[in-house]
Coordinates of C-alpha atoms in Angstrom, one line a residue:
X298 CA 98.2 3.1 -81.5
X299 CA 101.2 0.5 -84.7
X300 CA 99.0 1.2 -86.3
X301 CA 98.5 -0.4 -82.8
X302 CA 98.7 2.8 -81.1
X303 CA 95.4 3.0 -82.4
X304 CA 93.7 1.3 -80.4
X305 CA 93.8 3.2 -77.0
X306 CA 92.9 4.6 -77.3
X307 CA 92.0 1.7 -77.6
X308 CA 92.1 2.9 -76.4
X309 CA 92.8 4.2 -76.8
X310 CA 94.3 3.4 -78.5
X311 CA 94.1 2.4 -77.4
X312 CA 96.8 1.6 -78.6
X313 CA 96.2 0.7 -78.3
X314 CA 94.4 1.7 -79.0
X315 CA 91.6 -1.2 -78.9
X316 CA 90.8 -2.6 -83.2
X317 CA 88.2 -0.9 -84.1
X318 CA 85.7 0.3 -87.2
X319 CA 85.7 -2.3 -90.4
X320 CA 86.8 -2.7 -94.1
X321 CA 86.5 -4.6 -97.1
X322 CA 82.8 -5.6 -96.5
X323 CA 81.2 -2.4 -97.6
X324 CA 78.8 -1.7 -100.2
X325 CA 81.4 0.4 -101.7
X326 CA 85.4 -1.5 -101.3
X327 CA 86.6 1.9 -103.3
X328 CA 89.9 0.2 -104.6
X329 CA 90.3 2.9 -107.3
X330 CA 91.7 6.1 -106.6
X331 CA 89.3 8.0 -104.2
X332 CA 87.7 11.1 -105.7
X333 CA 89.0 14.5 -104.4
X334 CA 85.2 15.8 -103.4
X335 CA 82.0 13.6 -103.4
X336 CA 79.5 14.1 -106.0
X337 CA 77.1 15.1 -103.4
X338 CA 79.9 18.2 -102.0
X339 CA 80.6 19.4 -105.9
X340 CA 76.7 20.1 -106.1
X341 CA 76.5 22.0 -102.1
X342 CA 80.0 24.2 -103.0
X343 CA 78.3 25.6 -106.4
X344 CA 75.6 27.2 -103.9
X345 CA 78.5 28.1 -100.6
X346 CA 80.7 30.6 -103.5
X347 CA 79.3 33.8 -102.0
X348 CA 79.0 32.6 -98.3
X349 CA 81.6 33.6 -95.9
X350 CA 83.7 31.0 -94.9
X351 CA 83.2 29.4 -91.8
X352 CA 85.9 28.2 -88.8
X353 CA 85.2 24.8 -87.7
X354 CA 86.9 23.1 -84.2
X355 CA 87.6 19.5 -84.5
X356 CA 89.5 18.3 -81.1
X357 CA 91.6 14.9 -80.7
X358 CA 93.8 13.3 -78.7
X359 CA 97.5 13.4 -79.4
X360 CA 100.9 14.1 -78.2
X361 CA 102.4 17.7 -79.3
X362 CA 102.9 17.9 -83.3
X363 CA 105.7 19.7 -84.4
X364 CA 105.1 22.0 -87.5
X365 CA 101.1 21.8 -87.4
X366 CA 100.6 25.1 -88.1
X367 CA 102.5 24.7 -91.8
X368 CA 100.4 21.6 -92.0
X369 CA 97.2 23.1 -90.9
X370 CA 98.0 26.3 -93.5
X371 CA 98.3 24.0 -96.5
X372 CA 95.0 21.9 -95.1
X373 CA 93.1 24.9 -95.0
X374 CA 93.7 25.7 -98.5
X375 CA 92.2 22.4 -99.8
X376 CA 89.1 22.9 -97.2
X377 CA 88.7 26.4 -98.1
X378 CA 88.3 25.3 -101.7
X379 CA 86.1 22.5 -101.2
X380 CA 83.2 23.2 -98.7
X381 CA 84.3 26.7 -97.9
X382 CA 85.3 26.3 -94.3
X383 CA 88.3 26.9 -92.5
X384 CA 89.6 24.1 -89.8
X385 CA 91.2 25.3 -85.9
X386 CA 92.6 21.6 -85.2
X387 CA 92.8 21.4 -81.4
X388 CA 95.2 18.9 -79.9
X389 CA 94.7 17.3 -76.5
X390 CA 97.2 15.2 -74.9
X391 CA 95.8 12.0 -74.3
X392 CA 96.5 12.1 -70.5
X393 CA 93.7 14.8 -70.4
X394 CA 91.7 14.6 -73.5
X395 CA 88.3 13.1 -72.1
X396 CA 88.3 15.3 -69.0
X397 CA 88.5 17.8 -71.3
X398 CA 85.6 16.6 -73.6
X399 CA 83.5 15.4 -71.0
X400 CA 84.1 18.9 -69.3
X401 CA 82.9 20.9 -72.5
X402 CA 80.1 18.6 -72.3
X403 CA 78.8 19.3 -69.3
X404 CA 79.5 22.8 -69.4
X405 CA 77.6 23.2 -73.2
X406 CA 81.0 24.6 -74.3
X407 CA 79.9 24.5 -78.2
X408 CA 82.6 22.4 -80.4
X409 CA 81.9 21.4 -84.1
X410 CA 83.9 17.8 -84.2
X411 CA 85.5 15.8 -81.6
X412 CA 86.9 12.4 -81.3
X413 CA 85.2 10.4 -79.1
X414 CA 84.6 6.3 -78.5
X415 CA 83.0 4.2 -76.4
X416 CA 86.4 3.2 -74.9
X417 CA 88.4 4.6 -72.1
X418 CA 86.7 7.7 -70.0
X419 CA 85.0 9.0 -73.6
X420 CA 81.9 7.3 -73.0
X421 CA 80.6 7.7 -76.4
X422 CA 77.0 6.3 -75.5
X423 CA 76.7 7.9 -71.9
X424 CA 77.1 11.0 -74.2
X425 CA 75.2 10.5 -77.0
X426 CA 72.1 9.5 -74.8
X427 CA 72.6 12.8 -72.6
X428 CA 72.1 15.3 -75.4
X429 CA 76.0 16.1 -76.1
X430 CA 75.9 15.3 -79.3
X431 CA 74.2 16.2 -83.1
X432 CA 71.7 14.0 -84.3
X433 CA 73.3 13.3 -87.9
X434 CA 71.4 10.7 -89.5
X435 CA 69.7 12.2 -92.2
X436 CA 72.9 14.8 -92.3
X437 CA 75.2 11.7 -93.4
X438 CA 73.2 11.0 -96.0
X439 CA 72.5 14.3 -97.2
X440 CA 76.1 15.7 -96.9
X441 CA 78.5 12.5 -96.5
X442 CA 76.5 9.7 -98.8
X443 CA 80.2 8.1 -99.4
X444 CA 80.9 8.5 -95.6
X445 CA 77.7 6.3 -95.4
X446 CA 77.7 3.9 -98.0
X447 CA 81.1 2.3 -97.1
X448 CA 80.0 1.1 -93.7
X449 CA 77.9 -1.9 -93.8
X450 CA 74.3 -1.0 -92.3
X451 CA 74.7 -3.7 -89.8
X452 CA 77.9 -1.9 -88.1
X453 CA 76.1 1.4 -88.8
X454 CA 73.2 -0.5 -86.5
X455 CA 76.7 -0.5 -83.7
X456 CA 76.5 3.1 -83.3
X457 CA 73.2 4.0 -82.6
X458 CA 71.2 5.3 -79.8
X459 CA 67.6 5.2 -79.5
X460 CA 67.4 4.5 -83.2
X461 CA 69.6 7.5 -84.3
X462 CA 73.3 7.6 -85.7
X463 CA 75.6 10.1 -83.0
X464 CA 78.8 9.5 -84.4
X465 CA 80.5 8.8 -87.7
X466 CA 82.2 6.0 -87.6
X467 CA 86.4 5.9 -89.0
X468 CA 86.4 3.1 -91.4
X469 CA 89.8 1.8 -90.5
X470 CA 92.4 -0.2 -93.0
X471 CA 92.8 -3.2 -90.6
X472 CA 89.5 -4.4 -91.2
X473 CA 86.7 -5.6 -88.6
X474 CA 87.6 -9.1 -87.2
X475 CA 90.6 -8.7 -84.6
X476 CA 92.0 -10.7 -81.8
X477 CA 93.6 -9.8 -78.8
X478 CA 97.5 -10.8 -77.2
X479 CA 100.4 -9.3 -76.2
X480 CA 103.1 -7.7 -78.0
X481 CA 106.8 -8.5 -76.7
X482 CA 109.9 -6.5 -77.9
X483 CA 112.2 -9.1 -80.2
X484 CA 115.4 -8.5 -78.4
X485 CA 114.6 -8.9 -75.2
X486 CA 112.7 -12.1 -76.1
X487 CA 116.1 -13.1 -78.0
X488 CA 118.0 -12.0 -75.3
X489 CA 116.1 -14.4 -72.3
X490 CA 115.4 -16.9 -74.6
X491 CA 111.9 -16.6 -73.6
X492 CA 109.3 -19.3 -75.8
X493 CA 106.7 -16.8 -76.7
X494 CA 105.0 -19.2 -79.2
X495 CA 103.6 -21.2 -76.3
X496 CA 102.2 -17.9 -74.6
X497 CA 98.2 -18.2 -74.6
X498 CA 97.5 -15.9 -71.7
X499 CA 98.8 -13.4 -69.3
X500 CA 100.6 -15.6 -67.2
X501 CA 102.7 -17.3 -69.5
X502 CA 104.1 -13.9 -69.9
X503 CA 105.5 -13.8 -66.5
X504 CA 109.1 -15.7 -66.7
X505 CA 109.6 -13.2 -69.6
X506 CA 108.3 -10.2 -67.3
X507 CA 110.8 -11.6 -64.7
X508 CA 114.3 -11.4 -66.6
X509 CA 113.5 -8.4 -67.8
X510 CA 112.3 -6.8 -64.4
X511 CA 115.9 -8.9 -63.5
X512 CA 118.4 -7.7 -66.7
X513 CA 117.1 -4.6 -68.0
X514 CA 116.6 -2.1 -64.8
X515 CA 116.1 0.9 -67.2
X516 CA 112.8 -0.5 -69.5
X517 CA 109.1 -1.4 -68.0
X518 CA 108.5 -5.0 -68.2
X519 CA 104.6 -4.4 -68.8
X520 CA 102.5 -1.8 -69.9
X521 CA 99.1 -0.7 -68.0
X522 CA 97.3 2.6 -68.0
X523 CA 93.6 3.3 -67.5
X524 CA 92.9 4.5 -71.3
X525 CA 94.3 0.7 -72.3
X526 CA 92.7 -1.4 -69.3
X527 CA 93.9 -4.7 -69.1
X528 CA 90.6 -5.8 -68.1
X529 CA 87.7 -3.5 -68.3
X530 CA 89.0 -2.8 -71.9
X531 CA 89.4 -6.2 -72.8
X532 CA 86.8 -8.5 -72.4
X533 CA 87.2 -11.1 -75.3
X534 CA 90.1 -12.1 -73.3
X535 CA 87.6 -13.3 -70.6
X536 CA 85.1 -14.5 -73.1
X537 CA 83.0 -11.5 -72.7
X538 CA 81.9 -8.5 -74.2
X539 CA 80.4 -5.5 -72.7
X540 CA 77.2 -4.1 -73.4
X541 CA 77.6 -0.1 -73.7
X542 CA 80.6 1.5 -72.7
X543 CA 83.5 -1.5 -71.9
X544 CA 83.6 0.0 -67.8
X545 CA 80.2 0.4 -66.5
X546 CA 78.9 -3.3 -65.1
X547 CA 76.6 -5.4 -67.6
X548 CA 78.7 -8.0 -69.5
X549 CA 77.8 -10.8 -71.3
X550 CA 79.2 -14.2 -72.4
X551 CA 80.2 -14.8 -75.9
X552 CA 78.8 -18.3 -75.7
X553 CA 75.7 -17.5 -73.7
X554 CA 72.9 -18.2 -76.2
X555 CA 70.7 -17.3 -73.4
X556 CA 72.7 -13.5 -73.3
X557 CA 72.6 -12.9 -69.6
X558 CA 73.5 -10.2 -68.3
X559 CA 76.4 -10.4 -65.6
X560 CA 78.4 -8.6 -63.4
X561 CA 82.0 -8.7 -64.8
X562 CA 83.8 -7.6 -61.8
X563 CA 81.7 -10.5 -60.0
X564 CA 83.4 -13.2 -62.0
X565 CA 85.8 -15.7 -60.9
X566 CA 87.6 -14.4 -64.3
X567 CA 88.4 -10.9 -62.2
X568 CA 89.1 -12.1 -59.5
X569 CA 92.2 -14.3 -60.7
X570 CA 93.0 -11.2 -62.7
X571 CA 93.4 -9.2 -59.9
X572 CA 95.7 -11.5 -58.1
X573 CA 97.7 -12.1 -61.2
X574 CA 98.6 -8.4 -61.7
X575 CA 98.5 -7.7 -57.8
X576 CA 101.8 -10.4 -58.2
X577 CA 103.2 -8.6 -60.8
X578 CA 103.0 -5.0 -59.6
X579 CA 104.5 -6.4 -56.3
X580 CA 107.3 -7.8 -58.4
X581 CA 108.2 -4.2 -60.1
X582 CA 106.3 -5.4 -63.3
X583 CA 104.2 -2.8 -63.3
X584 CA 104.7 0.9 -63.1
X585 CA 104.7 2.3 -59.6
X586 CA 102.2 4.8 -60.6
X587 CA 100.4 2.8 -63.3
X588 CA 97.3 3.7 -61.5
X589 CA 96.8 7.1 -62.5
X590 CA 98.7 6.1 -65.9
X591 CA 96.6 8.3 -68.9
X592 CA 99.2 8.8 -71.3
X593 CA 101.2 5.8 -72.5
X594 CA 102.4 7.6 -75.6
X595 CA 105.7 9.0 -74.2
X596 CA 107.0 5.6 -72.8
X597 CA 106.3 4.2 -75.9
X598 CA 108.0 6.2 -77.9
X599 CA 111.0 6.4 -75.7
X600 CA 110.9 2.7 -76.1
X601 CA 110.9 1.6 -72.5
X602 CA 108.2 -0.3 -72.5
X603 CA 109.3 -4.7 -72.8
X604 CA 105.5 -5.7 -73.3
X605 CA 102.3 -4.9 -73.8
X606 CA 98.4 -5.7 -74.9
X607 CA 98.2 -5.5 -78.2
X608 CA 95.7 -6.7 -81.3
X609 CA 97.9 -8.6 -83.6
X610 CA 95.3 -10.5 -85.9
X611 CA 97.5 -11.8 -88.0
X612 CA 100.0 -12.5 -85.5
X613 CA 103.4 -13.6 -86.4
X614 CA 102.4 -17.6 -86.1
X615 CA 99.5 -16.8 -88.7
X616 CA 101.9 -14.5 -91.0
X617 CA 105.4 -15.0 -90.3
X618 CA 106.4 -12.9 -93.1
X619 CA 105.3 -9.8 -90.7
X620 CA 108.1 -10.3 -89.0
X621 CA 109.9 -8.1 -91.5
X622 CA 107.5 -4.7 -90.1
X623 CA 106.6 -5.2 -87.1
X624 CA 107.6 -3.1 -84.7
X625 CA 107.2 -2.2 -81.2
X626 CA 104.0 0.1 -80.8
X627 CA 105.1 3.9 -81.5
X628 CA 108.6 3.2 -81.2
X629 CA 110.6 5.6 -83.4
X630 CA 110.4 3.8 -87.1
X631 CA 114.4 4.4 -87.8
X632 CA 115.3 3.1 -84.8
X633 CA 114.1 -0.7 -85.8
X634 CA 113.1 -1.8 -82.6
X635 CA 111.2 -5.4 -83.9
X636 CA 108.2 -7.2 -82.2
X637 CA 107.0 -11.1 -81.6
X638 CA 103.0 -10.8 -81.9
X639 CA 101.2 -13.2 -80.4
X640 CA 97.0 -13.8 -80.2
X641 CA 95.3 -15.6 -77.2
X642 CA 92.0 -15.4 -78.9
X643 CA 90.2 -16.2 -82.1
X644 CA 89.0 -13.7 -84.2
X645 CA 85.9 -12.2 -82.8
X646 CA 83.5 -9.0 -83.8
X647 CA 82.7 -7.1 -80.4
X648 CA 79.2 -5.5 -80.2
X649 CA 81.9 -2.6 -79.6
X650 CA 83.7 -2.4 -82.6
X651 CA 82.0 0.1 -84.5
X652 CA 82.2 2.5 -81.6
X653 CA 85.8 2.2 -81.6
X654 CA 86.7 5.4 -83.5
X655 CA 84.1 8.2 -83.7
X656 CA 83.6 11.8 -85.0
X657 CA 81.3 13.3 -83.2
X658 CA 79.3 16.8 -84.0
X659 CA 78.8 18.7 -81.0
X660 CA 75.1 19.7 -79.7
X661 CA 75.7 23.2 -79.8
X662 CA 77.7 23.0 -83.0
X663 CA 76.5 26.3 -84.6
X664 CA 77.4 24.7 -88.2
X665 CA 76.6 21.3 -88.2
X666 CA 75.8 20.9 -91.8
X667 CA 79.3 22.5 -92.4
X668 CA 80.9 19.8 -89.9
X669 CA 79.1 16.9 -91.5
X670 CA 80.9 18.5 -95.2
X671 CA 84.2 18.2 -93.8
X672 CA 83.7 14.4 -92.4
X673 CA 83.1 13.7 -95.9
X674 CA 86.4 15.7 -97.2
X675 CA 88.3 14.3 -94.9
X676 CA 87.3 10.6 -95.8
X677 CA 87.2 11.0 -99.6
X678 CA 89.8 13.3 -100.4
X679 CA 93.2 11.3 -100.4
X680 CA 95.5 14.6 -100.2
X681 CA 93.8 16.4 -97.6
X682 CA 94.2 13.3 -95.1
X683 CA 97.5 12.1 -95.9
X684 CA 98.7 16.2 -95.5
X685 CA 97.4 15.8 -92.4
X686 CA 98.4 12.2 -91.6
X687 CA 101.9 12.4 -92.7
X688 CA 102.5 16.0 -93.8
X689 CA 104.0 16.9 -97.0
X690 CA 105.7 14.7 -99.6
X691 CA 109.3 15.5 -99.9
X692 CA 109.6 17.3 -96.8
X693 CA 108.1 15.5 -94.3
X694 CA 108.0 11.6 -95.9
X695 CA 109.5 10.0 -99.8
X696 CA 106.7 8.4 -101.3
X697 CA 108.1 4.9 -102.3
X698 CA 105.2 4.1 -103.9
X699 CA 101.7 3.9 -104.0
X700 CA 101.5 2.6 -100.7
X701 CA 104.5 2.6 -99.3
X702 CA 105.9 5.8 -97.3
X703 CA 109.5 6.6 -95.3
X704 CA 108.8 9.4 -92.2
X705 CA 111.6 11.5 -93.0
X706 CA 113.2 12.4 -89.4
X707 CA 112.3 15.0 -87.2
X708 CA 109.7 16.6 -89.5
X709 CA 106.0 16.8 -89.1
X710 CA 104.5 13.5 -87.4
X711 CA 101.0 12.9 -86.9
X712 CA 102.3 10.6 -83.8
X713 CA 100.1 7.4 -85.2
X714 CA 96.9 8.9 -85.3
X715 CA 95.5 9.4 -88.4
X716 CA 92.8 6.8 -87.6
X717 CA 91.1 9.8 -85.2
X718 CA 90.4 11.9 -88.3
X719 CA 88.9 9.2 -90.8
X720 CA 88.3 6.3 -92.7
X721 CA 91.7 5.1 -93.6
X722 CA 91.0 2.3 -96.1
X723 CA 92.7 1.6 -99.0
X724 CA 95.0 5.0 -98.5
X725 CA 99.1 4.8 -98.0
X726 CA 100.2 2.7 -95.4
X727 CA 101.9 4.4 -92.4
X728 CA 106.0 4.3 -92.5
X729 CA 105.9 0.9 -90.2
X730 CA 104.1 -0.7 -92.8
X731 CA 107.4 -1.2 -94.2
X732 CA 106.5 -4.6 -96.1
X733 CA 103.4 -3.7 -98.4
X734 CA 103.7 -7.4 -100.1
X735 CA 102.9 -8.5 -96.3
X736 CA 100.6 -6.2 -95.3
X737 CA 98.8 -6.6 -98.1
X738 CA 98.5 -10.5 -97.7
X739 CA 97.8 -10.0 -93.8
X740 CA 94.8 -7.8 -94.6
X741 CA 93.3 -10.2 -97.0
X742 CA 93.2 -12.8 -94.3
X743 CA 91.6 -10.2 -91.8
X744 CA 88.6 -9.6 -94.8
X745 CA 88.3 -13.3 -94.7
X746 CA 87.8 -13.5 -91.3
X747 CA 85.1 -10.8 -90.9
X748 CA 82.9 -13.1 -92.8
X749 CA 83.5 -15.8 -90.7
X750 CA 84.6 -14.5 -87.3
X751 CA 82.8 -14.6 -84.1
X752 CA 80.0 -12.4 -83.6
X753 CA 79.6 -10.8 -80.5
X754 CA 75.7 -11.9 -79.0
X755 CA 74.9 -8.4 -78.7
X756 CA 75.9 -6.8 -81.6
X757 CA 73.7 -4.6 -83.0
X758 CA 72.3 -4.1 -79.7
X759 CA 72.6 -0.5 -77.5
X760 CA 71.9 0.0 -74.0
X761 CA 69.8 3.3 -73.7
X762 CA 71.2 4.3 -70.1
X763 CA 68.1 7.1 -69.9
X764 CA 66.3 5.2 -67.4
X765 CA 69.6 4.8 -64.8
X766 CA 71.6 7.5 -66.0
X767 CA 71.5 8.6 -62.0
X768 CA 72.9 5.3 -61.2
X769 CA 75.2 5.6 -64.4
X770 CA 76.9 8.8 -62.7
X771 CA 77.3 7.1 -59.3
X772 CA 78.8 3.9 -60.7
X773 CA 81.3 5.6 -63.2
X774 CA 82.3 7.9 -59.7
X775 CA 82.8 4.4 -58.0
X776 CA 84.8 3.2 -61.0
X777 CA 87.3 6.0 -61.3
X778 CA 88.0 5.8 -57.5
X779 CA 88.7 2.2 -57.5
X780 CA 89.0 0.4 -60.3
X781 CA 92.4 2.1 -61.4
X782 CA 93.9 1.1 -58.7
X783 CA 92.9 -2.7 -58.4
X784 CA 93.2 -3.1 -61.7
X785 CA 96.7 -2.1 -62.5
X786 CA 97.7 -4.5 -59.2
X787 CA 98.5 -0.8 -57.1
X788 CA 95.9 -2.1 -54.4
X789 CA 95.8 -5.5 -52.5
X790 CA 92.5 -7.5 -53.5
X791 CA 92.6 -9.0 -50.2
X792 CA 91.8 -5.4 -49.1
X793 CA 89.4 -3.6 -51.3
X794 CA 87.7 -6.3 -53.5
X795 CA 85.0 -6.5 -51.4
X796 CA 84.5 -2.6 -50.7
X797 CA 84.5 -2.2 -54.6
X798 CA 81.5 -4.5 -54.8
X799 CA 79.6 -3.4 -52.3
X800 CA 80.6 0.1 -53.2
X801 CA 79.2 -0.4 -56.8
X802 CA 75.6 -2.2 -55.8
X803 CA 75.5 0.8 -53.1
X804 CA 75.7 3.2 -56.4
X805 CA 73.0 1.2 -58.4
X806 CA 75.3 -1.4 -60.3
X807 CA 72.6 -4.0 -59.8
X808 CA 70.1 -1.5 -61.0
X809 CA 72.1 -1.0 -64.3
X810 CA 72.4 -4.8 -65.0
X811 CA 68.7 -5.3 -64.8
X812 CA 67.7 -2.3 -66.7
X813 CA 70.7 -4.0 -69.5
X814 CA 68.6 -7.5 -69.1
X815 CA 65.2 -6.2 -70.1
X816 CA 66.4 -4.0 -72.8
X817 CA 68.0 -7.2 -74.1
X818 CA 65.2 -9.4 -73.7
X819 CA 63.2 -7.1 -75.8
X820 CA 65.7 -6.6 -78.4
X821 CA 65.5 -10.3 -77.9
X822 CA 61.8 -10.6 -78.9
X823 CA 61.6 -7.6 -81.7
X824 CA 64.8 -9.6 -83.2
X825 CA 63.8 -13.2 -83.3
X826 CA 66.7 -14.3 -81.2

């Protein structure tokens, strides 16, 4: 979510949203203007004229939107137009989005689009393997060639399953290399004279946490919820990356030439995690009911929350001219309320990063090729997405200039997630993107890095979970019973740590981790690694 919302969804989110997709390293940089239709779309409407148009479903994640049915009204018109389809945009609050996708899943509710990740409880590849989604490899190239051509084929390689594409992947402005820290609110840091330069890992935060938990009875001193894990989500923090979706056991280490496969929540790096955060819920840090946390959007935009994981690559130490626009994640723009940004890691390329914002055509999608079209639209036709994005110009944001927006208050707001919808490169900056000159400058240095960052070992590597998709199941049920809980510090170590281990080799965890290491080794072999 920031654009650092955008992660939850990283998520989110993600928020923080985790970074996700890439830019600038395409076949196809597009720094012109972006054409309203692709050349590919001008040749399919000549033929759709004297079809009837059809209504296609497209479901996010997002907080209530106020005035989406002008928005949606106006969107329509440009859809109607173009591909000769109509769009029913349906909005799920985060807090029950992937129950909601993952019950139309396994019900074979038909959908044409969703949003969907392999972050969080979305479980893109789980899906994808299962059957829930379209096939649409050849249907990207036949009806979104632009879609295609801007993702390098290497990232592309990110998103596949058993050789075949599942998901389009959202080509986001804030490139591919990212880092991960903290983000701590400016006044408060001001306020407790707290050194936040020094800060290279989560409890150097805690004097900070303290004065706050001490001065300021009305905020939250840290942020957790299970759609932004503070450990499950974030394994370069740890050194690792997963392999598959970021939960299920299987992780590898970033400087493990040999790439063996381990069991994360069997590392000594876990277990002084848990006892960190156990400390800090104890101490009020945390949220009482942290643990069954799924919507971190409303706190956030109340602006309660004092600190939270974040992505800031560059931080303020790299760029200090940020310092100018950034604010707190999601905190009303008007309001002003300022950040410090601070990295623990370098920048790195997770074998995750491509799956980090997905469209997704539904299995039972009864117009596919219709659903592909509007993927396309939405990523190459500059008014459609910023209608939808920001609303329109004049009522709902000034247009400073050709990058540069102002949210005009209490009109229509896209709450931060434009980045669920499509590729966002080289359109307007979002109204916290105050500083273009800066933004600009910071985005350059993030293109740098994706040529030179580090590479996660498995990247282009993905797990087929076919063969312990029974054990899959009983893990993830483990997982959601447990893992919450000890992770946001709600439930003493001492206590459970050893009932969630042996809870997940009862379920087949050790199972999963060697089906992970023979798939690797022969990826391995086929590879040349």
């Amino acid at each position: 979510m920031l654009k650092q919302k955008k992660k939850i969804a990283s998520i989110i989110a993600l928020s923080l949203i985790v970074p996700i997709a890439l830019a600038g390293c395409g076949t196809d940089t597009n720094q012109g203007k972006q054409p309203d239709v692709s050349p590919s779309q001008t040749a399919q409407v000549k033929g759709q004229q004297n079809e009837q148009p059809v209504e296609l479903t497209f479901y996010i994640g997002n907080s209530p939107i106020k005035d989406m049915d002008r928005i949606m009204e106006a969107a329509n018109k440009i859809i109607k137009e173009k591909i000769n389809a109509t769009l029913k945009l349906v909005v799920t609050d985060w807090s029950t989005y992937p129950q909601k996708v993952n019950l139309m899943i396994s019900s074979g509710e038909p959908f044409d689009l969703a949003f969907t990740a392999s972050s969080g409880e979305l479980n893109y590849f789980q899906n994808a393997s299962k059957g829930a989604f379209k096939d649409i490899t050849e249907l990207l190239d036949k009806y979104a060639p632009t879609t295609k051509s801007r993702v390098p084929e290497k990232i592309w390689q990110g998103v596949k399953v058993n050789g075949k594409i599942y998901g389009s992947i959202n080509y986001q402005v804030w490139g591919m290399a990212g880092a991960r820290g903290v983000q701590l609110r400016k006044d408060l840091v001001d306020k407790y004279q707290f050194d936040w330069k020094s800060a290279k890992k989560w409890e150097d935060l805690t004097p900070f946490l303290d004065a706050v938990k001490k001065g300021e009875p009305d905020m939250i001193p840290w942020e957790y919820s299970n759609q932004a894990d503070n450990f499950a989500d974030m394994s370069v923090v740890y050194g690792m990356d997963s392999v598959g979706d970021n939960k299920i056991p299987g992780w590898v280490r970033y400087n493990d030439k040999d790439i063996k496969v381990i069991n994360q929540y069997e590392t000594q790096e876990y277990k002084d995690y848990l006892k960190l955060f156990r400390s800090w819920y104890q101490k009020g840090y945390i949220k009482k009911d942290a643990a069954t946390m799924k919507d971190y959007v409303p706190d956030r935009r109340a602006k309660r929350i004092a600190a939270l994981y974040s992505s800031p690559y560059p931080d303020l130490i790299d760029l200090p001219e940020l310092a100018s626009s950034t604010f707190m994640s999601m905190a009303p723009p008007d309001d002003k309320v300022y950040s410090y940004t601070k990295r623990f890691t370098e920048p790195f390329i997770s074998a995750n990063t491509p799956s980090g914002a997905l469209i997704a055509v539904g299995a039972n999608s009864k117009h596919p090729e219709k659903a592909v079209q509007l993927i396309e639209l939405l990523n190459t036709n500059d008014e459609l997405y910023h209608l939808l994005a920001f609303g329109e110009e004049g009522k709902d944001y000034k247009k400073l200039s050709e990058k540069k927006i102002d949210m005009i208050k209490d009109q229509y707001n896209f709450n931060w997630s434009e980045w669920e919808i499509g590729q966002s490169y080289n359109r307007i900056l979002w109204d916290q993107n105050t500083d273009v000159e800066s933004r600009e400058k910071s985005l350059n240095i993030i293109y740098q890095a994706d040529k030179t960052a580090m590479i996660s070992p498995v990247m282009g590597f993905v797990f087929n979970t076919e063969p312990v998709k029974t054990q899959m199941a009983n893990v993830d049920a483990t997982l959601k019973e447990l893992l919450y809980a000890l992770d946001s510090g709600s439930a003493d170590p001492d206590k459970y740590y050893d009932e969630f281990i042996k809870k997940l080799k009862n379920a087949g965890a050790d199972t999963i981790i060697a089906e992970k290491q023979k798939q690797i080794n022969e990826w391995k072999k086929l590879n040349g690694k």
